[in-house]
PDB file of C-alpha atoms in Angstrom:
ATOM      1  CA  UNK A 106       6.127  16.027 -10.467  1.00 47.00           C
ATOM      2  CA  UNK A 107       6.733  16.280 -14.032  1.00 45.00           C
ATOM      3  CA  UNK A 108       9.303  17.940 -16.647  1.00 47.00           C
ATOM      4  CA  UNK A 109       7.593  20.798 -17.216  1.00 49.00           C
ATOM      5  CA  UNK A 110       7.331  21.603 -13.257  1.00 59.00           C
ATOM      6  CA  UNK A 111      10.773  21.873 -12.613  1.00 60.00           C
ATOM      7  CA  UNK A 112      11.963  24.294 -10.174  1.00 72.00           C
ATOM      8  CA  UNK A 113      15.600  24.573  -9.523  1.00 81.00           C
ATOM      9  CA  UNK A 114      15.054  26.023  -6.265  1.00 82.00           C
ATOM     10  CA  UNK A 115      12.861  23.104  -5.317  1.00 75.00           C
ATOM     11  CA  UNK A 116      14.980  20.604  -6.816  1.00 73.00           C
ATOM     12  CA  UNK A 117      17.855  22.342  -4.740  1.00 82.00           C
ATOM     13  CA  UNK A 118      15.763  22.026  -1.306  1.00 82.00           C
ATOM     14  CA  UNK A 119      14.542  18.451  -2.282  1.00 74.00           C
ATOM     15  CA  UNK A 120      17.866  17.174  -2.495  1.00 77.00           C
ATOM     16  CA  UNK A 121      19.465  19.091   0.842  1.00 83.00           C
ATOM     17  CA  UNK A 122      16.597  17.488   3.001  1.00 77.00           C
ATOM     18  CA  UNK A 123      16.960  13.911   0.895  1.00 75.00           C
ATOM     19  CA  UNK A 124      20.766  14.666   2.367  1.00 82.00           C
ATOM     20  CA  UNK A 125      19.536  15.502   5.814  1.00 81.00           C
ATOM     21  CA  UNK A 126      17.468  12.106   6.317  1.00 76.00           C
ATOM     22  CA  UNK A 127      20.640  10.323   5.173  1.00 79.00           C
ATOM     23  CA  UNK A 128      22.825  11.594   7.780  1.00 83.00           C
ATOM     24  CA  UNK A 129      19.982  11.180  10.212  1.00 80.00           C
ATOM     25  CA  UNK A 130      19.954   7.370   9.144  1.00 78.00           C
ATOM     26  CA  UNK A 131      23.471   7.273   8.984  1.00 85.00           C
ATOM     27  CA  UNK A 132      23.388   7.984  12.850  1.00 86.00           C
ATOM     28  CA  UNK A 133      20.882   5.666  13.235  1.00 84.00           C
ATOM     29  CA  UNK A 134      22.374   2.774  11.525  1.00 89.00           C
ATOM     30  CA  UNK A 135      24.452   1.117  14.732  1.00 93.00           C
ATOM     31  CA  UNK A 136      21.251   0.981  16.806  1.00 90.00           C
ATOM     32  CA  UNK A 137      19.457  -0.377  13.687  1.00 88.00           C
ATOM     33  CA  UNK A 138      21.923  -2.986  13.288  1.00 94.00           C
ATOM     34  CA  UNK A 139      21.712  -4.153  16.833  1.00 95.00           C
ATOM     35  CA  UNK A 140      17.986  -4.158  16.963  1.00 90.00           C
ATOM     36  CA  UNK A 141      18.225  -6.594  13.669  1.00 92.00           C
ATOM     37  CA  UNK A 142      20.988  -8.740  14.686  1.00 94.00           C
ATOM     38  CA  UNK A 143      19.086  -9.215  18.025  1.00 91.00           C
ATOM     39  CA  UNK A 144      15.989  -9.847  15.892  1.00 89.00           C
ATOM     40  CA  UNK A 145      18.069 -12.570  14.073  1.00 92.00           C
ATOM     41  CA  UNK A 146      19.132 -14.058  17.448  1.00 92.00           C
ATOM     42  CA  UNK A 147      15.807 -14.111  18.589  1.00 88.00           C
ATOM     43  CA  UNK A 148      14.549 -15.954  15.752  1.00 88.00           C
ATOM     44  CA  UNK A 149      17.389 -19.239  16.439  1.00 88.00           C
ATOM     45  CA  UNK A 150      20.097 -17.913  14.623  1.00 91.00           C
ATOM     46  CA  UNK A 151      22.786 -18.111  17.122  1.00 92.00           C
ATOM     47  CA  UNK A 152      25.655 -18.773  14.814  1.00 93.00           C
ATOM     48  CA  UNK A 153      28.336 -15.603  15.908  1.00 95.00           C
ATOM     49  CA  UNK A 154      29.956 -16.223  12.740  1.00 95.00           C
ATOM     50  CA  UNK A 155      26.913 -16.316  10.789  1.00 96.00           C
ATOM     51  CA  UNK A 156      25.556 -13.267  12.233  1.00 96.00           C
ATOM     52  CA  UNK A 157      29.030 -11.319  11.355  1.00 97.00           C
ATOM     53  CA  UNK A 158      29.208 -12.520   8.461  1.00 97.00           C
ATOM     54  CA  UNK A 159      25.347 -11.758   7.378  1.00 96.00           C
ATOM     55  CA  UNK A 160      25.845  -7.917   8.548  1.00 96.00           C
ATOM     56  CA  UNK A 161      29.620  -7.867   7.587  1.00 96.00           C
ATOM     57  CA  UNK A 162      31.053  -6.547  10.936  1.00 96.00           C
ATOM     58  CA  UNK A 163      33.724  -8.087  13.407  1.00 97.00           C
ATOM     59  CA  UNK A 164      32.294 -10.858  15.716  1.00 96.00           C
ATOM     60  CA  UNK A 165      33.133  -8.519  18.570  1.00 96.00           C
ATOM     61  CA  UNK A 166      30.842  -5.697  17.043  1.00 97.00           C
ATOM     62  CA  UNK A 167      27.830  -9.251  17.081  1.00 96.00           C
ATOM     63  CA  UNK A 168      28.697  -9.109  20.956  1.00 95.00           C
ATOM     64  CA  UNK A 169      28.514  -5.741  21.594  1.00 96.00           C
ATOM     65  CA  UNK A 170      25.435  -4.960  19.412  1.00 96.00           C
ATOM     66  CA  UNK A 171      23.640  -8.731  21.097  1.00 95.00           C
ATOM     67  CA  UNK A 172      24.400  -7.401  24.661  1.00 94.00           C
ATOM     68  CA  UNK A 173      23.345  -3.534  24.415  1.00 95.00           C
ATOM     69  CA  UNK A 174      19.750  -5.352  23.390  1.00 92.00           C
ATOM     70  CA  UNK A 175      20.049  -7.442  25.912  1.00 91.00           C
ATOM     71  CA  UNK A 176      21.187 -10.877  24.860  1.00 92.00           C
ATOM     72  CA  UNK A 177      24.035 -12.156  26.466  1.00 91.00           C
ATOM     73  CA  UNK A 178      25.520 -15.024  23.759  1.00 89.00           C
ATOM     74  CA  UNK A 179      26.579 -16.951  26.347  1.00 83.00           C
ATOM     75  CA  UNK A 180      23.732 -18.130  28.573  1.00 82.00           C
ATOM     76  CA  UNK A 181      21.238 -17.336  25.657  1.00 75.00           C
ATOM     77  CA  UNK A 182      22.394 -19.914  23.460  1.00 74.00           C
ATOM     78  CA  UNK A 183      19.869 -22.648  23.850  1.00 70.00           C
ATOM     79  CA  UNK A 184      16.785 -20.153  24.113  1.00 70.00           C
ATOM     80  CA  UNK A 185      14.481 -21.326  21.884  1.00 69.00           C
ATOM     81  CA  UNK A 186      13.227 -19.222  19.112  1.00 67.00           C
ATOM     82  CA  UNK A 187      11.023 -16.340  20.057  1.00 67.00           C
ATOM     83  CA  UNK A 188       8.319 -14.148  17.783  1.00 71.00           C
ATOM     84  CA  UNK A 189       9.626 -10.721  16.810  1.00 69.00           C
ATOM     85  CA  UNK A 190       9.164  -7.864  19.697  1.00 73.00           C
ATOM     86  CA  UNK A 191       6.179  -5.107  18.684  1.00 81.00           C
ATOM     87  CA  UNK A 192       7.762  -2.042  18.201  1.00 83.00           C
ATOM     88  CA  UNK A 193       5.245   0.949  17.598  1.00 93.00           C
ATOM     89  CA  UNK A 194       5.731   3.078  14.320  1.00 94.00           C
ATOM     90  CA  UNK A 195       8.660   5.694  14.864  1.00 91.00           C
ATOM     91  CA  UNK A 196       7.692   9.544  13.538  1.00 92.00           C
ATOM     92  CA  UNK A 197      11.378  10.046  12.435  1.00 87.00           C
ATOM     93  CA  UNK A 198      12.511   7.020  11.050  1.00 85.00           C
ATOM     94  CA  UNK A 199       8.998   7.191   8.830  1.00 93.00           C
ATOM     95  CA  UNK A 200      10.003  10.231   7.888  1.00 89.00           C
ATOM     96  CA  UNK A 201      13.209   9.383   6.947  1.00 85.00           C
ATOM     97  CA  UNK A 202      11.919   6.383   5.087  1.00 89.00           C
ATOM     98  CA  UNK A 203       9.471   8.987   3.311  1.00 91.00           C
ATOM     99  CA  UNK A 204      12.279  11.392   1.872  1.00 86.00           C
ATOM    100  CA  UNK A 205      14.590   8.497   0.977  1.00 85.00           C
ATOM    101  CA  UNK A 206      11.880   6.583  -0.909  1.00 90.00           C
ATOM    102  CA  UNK A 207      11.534  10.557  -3.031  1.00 87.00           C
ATOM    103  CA  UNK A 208      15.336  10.325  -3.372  1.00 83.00           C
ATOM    104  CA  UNK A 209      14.840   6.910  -5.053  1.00 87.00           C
ATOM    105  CA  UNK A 210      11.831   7.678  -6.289  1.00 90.00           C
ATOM    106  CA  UNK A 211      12.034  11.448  -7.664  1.00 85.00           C
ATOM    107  CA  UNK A 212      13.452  10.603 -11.035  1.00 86.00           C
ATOM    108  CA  UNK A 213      11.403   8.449 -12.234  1.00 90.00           C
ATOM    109  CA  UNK A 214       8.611  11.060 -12.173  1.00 87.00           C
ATOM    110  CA  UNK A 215      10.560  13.483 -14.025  1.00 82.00           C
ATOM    111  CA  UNK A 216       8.415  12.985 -17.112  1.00 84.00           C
ATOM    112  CA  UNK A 217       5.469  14.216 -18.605  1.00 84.00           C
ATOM    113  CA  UNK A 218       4.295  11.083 -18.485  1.00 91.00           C
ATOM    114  CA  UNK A 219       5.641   8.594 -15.758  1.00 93.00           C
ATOM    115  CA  UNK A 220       5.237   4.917 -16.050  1.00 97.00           C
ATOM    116  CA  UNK A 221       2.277   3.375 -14.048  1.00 97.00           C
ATOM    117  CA  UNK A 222       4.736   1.196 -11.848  1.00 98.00           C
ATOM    118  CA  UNK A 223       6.643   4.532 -11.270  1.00 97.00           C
ATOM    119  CA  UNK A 224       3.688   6.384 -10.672  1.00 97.00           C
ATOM    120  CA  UNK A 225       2.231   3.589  -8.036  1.00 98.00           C
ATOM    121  CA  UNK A 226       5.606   3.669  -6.063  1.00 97.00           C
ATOM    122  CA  UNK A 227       5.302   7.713  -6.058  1.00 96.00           C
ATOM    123  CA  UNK A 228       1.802   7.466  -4.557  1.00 97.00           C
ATOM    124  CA  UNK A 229       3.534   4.990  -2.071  1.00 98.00           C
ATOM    125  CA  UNK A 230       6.074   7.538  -0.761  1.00 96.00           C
ATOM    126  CA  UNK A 231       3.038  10.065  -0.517  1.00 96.00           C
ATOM    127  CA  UNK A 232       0.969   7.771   1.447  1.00 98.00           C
ATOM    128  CA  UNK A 233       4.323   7.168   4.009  1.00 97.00           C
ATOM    129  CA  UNK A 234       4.739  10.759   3.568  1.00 96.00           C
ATOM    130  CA  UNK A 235       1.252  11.323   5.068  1.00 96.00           C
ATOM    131  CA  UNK A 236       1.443   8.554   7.899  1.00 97.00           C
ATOM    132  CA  UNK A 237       4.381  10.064   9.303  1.00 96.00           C
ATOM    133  CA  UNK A 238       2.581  13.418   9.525  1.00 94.00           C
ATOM    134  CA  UNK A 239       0.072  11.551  11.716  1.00 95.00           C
ATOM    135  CA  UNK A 240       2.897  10.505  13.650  1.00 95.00           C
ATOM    136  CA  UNK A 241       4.273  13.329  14.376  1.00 92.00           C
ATOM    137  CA  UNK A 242       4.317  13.939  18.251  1.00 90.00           C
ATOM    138  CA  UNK A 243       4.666  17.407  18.209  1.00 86.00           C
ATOM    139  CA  UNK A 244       1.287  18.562  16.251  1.00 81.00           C
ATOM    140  CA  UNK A 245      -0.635  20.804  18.715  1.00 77.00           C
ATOM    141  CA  UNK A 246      -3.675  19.348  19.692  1.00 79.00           C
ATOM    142  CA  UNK A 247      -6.055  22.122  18.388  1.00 84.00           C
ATOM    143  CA  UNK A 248      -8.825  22.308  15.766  1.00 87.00           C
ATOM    144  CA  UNK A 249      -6.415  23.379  13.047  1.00 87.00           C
ATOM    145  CA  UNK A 250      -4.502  20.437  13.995  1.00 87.00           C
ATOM    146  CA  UNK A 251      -7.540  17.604  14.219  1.00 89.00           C
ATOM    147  CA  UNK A 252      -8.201  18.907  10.428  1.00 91.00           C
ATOM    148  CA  UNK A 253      -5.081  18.106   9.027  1.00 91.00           C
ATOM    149  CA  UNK A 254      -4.970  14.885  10.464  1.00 93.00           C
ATOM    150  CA  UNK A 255      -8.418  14.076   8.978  1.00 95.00           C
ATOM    151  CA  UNK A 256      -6.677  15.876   5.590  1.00 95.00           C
ATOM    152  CA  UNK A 257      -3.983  13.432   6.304  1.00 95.00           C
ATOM    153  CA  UNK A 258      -5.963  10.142   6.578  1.00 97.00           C
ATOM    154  CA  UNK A 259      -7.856  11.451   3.002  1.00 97.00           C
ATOM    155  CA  UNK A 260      -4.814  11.837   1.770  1.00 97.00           C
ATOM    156  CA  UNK A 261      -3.647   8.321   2.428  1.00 98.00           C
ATOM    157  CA  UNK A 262      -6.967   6.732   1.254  1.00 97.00           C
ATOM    158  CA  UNK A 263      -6.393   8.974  -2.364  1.00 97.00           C
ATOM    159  CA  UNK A 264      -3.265   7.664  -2.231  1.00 97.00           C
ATOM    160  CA  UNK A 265      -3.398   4.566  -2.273  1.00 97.00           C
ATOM    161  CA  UNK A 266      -6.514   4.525  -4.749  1.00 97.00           C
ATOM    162  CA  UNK A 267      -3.764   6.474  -6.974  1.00 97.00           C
ATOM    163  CA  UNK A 268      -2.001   3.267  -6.505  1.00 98.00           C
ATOM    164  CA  UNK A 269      -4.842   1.213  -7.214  1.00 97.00           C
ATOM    165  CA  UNK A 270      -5.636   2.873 -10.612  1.00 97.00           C
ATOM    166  CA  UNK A 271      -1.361   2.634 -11.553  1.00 98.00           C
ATOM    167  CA  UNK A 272      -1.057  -0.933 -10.873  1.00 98.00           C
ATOM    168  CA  UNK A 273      -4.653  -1.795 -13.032  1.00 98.00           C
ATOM    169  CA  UNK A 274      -3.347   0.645 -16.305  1.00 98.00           C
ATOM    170  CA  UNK A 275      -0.165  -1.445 -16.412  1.00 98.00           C
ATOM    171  CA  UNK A 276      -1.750  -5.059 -15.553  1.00 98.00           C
ATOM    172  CA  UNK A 277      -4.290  -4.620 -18.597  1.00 98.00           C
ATOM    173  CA  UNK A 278      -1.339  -3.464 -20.615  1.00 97.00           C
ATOM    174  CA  UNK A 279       0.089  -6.701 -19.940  1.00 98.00           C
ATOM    175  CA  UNK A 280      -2.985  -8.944 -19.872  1.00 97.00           C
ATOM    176  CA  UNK A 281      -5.885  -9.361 -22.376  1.00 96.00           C
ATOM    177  CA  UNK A 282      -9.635  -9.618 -21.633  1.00 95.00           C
ATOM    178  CA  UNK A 283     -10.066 -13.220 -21.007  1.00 95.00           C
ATOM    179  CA  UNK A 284      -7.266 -13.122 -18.709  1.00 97.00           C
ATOM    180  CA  UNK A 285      -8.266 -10.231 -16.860  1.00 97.00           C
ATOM    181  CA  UNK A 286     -12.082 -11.556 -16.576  1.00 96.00           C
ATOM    182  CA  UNK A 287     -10.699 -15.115 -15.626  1.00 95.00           C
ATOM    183  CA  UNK A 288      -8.784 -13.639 -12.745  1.00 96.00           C
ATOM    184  CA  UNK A 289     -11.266 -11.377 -11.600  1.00 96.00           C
ATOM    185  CA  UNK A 290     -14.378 -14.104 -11.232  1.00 94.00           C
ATOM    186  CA  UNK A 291     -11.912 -16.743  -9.670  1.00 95.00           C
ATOM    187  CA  UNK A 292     -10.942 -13.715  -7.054  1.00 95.00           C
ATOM    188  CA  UNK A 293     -14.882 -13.315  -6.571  1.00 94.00           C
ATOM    189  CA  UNK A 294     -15.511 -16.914  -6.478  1.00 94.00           C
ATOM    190  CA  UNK A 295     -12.749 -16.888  -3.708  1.00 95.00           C
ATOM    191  CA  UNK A 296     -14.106 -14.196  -1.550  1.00 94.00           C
ATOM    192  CA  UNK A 297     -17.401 -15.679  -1.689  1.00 93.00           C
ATOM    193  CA  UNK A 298     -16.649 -18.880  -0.545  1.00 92.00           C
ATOM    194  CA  UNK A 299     -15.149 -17.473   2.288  1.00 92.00           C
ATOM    195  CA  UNK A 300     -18.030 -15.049   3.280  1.00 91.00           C
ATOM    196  CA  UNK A 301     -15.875 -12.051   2.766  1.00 94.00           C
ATOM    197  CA  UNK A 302     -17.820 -10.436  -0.200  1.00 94.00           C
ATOM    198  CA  UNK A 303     -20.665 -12.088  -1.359  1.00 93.00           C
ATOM    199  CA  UNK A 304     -20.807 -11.609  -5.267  1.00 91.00           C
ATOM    200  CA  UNK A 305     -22.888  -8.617  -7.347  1.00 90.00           C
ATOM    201  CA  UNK A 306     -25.191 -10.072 -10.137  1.00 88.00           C
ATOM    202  CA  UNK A 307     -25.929  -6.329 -10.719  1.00 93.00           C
ATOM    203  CA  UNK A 308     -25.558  -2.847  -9.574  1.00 95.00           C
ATOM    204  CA  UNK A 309     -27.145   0.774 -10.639  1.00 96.00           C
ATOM    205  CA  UNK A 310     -25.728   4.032 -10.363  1.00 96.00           C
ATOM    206  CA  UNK A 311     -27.257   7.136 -11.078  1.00 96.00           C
ATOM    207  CA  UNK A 312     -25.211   9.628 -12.285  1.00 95.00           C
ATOM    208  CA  UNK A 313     -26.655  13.421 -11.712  1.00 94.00           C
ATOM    209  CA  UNK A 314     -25.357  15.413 -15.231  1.00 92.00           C
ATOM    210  CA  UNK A 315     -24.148  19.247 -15.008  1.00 92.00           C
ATOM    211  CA  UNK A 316     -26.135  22.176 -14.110  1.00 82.00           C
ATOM    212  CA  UNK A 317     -28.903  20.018 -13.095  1.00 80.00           C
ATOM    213  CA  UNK A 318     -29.749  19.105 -16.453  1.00 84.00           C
ATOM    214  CA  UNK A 319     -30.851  15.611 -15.726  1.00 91.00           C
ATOM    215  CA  UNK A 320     -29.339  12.285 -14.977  1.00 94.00           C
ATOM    216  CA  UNK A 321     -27.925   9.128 -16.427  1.00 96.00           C
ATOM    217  CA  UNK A 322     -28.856   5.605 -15.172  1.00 97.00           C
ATOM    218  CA  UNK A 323     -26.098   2.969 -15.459  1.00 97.00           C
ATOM    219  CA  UNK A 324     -26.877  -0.339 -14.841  1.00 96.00           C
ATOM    220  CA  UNK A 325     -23.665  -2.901 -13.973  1.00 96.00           C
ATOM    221  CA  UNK A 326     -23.579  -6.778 -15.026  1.00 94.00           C
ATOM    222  CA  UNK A 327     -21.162  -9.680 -15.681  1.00 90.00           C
ATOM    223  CA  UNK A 328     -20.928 -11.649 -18.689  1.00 87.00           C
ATOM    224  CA  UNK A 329     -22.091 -14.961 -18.709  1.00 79.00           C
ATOM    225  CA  UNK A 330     -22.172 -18.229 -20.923  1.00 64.00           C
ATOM    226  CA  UNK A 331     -21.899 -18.523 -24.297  1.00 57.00           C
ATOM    227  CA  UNK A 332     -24.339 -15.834 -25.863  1.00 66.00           C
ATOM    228  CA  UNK A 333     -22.350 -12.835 -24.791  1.00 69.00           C
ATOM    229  CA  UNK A 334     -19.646 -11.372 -27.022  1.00 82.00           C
ATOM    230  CA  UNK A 335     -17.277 -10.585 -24.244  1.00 86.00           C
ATOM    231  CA  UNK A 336     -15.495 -13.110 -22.222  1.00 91.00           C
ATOM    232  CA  UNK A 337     -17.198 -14.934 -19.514  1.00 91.00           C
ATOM    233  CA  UNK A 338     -16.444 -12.711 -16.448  1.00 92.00           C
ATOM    234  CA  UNK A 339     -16.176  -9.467 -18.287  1.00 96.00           C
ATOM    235  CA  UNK A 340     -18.030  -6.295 -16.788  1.00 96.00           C
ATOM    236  CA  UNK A 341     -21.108  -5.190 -18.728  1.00 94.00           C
ATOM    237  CA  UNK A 342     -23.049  -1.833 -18.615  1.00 95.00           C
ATOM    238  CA  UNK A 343     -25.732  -0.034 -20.139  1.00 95.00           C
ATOM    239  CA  UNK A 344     -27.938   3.400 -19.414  1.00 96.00           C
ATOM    240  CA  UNK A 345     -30.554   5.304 -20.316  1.00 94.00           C
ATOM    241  CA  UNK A 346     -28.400   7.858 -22.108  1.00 92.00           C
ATOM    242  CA  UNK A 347     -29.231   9.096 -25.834  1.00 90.00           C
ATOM    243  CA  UNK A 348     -25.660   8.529 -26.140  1.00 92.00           C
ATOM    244  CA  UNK A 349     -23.490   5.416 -25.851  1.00 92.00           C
ATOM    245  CA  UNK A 350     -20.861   4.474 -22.964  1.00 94.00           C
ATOM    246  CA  UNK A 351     -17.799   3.961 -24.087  1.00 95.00           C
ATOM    247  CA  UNK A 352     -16.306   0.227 -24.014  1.00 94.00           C
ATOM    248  CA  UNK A 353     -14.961  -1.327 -21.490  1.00 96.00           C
ATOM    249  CA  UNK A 354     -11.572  -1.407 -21.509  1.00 96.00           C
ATOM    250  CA  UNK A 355      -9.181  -3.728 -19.488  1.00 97.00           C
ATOM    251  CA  UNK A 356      -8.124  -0.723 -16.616  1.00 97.00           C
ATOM    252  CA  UNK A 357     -12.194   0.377 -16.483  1.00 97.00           C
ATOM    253  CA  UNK A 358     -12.735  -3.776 -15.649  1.00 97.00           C
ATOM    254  CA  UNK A 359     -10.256  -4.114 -13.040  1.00 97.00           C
ATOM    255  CA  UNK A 360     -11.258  -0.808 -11.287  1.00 97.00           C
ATOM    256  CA  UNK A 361     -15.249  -1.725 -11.352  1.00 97.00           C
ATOM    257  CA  UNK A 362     -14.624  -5.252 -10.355  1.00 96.00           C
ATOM    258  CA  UNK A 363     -12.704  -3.750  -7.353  1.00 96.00           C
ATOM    259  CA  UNK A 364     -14.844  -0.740  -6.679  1.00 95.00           C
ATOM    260  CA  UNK A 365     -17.978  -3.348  -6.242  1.00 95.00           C
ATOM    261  CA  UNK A 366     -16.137  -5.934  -4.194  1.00 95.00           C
ATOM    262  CA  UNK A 367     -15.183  -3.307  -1.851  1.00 95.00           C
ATOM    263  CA  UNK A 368     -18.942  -2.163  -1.580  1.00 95.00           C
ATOM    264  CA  UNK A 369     -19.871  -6.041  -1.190  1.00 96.00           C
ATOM    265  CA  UNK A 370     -17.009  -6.716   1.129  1.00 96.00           C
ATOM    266  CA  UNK A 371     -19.092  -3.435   3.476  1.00 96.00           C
ATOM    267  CA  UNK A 372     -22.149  -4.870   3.151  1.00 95.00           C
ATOM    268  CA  UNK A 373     -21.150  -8.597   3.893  1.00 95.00           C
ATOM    269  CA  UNK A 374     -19.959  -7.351   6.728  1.00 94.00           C
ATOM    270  CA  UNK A 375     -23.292  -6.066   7.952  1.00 95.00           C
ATOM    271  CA  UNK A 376     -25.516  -8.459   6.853  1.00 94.00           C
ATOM    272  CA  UNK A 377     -27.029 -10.980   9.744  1.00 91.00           C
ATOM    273  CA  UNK A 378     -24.621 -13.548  10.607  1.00 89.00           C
ATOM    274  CA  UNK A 379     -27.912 -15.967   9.588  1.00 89.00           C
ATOM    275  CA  UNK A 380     -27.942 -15.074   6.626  1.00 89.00           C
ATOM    276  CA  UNK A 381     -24.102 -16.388   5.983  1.00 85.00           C
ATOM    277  CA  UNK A 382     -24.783 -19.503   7.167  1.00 80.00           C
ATOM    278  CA  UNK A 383     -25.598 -22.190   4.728  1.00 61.00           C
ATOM    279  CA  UNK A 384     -26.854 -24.599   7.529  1.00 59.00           C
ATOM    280  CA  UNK A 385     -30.340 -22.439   8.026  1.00 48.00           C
ATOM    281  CA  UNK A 386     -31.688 -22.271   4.868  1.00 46.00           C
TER     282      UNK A 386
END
């Protein structure tokens, strides 16, 4: 969604169903309200007041809205504090949430190049864009249909890698190496301690080249101690390439880091409980 993009005519479309999901929450808004307030009541706040004050209506509106949900303020007073009621995911008010958050959203990606922040939040909306899709009650249950859900749950996963790669090219903006390394091995010292990814001395890839013309090996390490040039922490790799890899830079450090703790994390979860547990070795 950048500058050079526009469309009036989409633009125009955008902003009459942004309008729509307004009015839609507009109508929605008393039943919302009551379903918080009784929330709040729920949780021990039982102060009328309070309550009117907090969602700046008329104590009599706190009555009306506790008793349509089924709280009656006067014999519920001294019930003690209960956990929040499931509620189940609702198709339209995602989908309202979806086309507000482009409302909000929209202009920030009118760019040619959007911040990362911006561009994270954008991938955000598309991801609740795609879950209410799923949601959506009235999808005919056919083969076309079973595809586009499994186009939808892609879709979502892309996302929120989208998301993923955002949020790292503005952290190592912010953040130098050491930092970055530091946090990373203390993360990986974390989830290791806790059996949820067991740490990666090293990792190869094989990557097959164009056309079938051959294939580079890339082997994937951590810097250690005092004799490496990089900080303690920092990714590492080499391959068998006539040609150098380029350094690593701050975003490619984050994403490898998380790319192999998410293929440790899978394979932790597999291994033989035996072989977690310190007390058999």
């Amino acid at each position: 969604m950048t500058s050079p993009d526009f469309d009036p005519e989409t633009a125009r479309l955008t902003a009459l169903t942004t309008l729509r999901a307004w009015a839609r929450q507009r109508d929605r808004m008393p039943e919302q309200r009551a379903r918080l307030l009784a929330t709040a009541w729920r949780a021990g706040e039982h102060n009328i007041r309070e309550l009117a004050r907090i969602a700046d209506v008329s104590r009599q509106t706190v009555y009306e809205d506790l008793q349509s949900q089924g709280v009656d303020p006067k014999t519920d007073r001294g019930t003690a504090a209960s956990r929040p009621r499931y509620a189940p995911l609702d198709h339209g008010q995602v989908s309202d949430l979806a086309e507000q958050m482009a409302a909000v959203l929209g202009p920030a990606m009118l760019t040619a190049e959007p911040e990362p922040l911006a561009e994270a939040a954008w991938f955000a909306h598309k991801a609740i864009t795609f879950i209410a899709g799923l949601l959506d009650p009235d999808q005919p249950a056919d083969e076309e249909q079973r595809r586009s859900r499994a186009a939808g749950f892609d879709e979502i996963a892309c996302s929120a890698d989208h998301m993923r790669r955002a949020a790292y090219q503005q952290w190592a903006a912010e953040f130098g190496p050491s930092e970055l390394a530091r946090y990373t091995e203390d993360t990986a010292i974390n989830a290791a301690e806790i059996r949820e990814a067991l740490p990666t001395s090293t990792a190869t890839i094989t990557v097959e080249l164009p056309d079938g013309v051959g294939s580079v090996v890339v082997t994937l390490a951590t810097a250690a101690g005092t004799k490496s040039a990089d900080p303690e922490g920092w990714t590492t790799w080499t391959s068998n390439a006539t040609l150098p890899l380029s350094p690593i830079t701050g975003e490619a450090h984050l994403e490898i880091q998380s790319l192999l703790a998410g293929l440790s994390t899978v394979i932790t979860r597999q291994l033989h409980p035996d072989l977690l547990d310190l007390d058999v070795r």
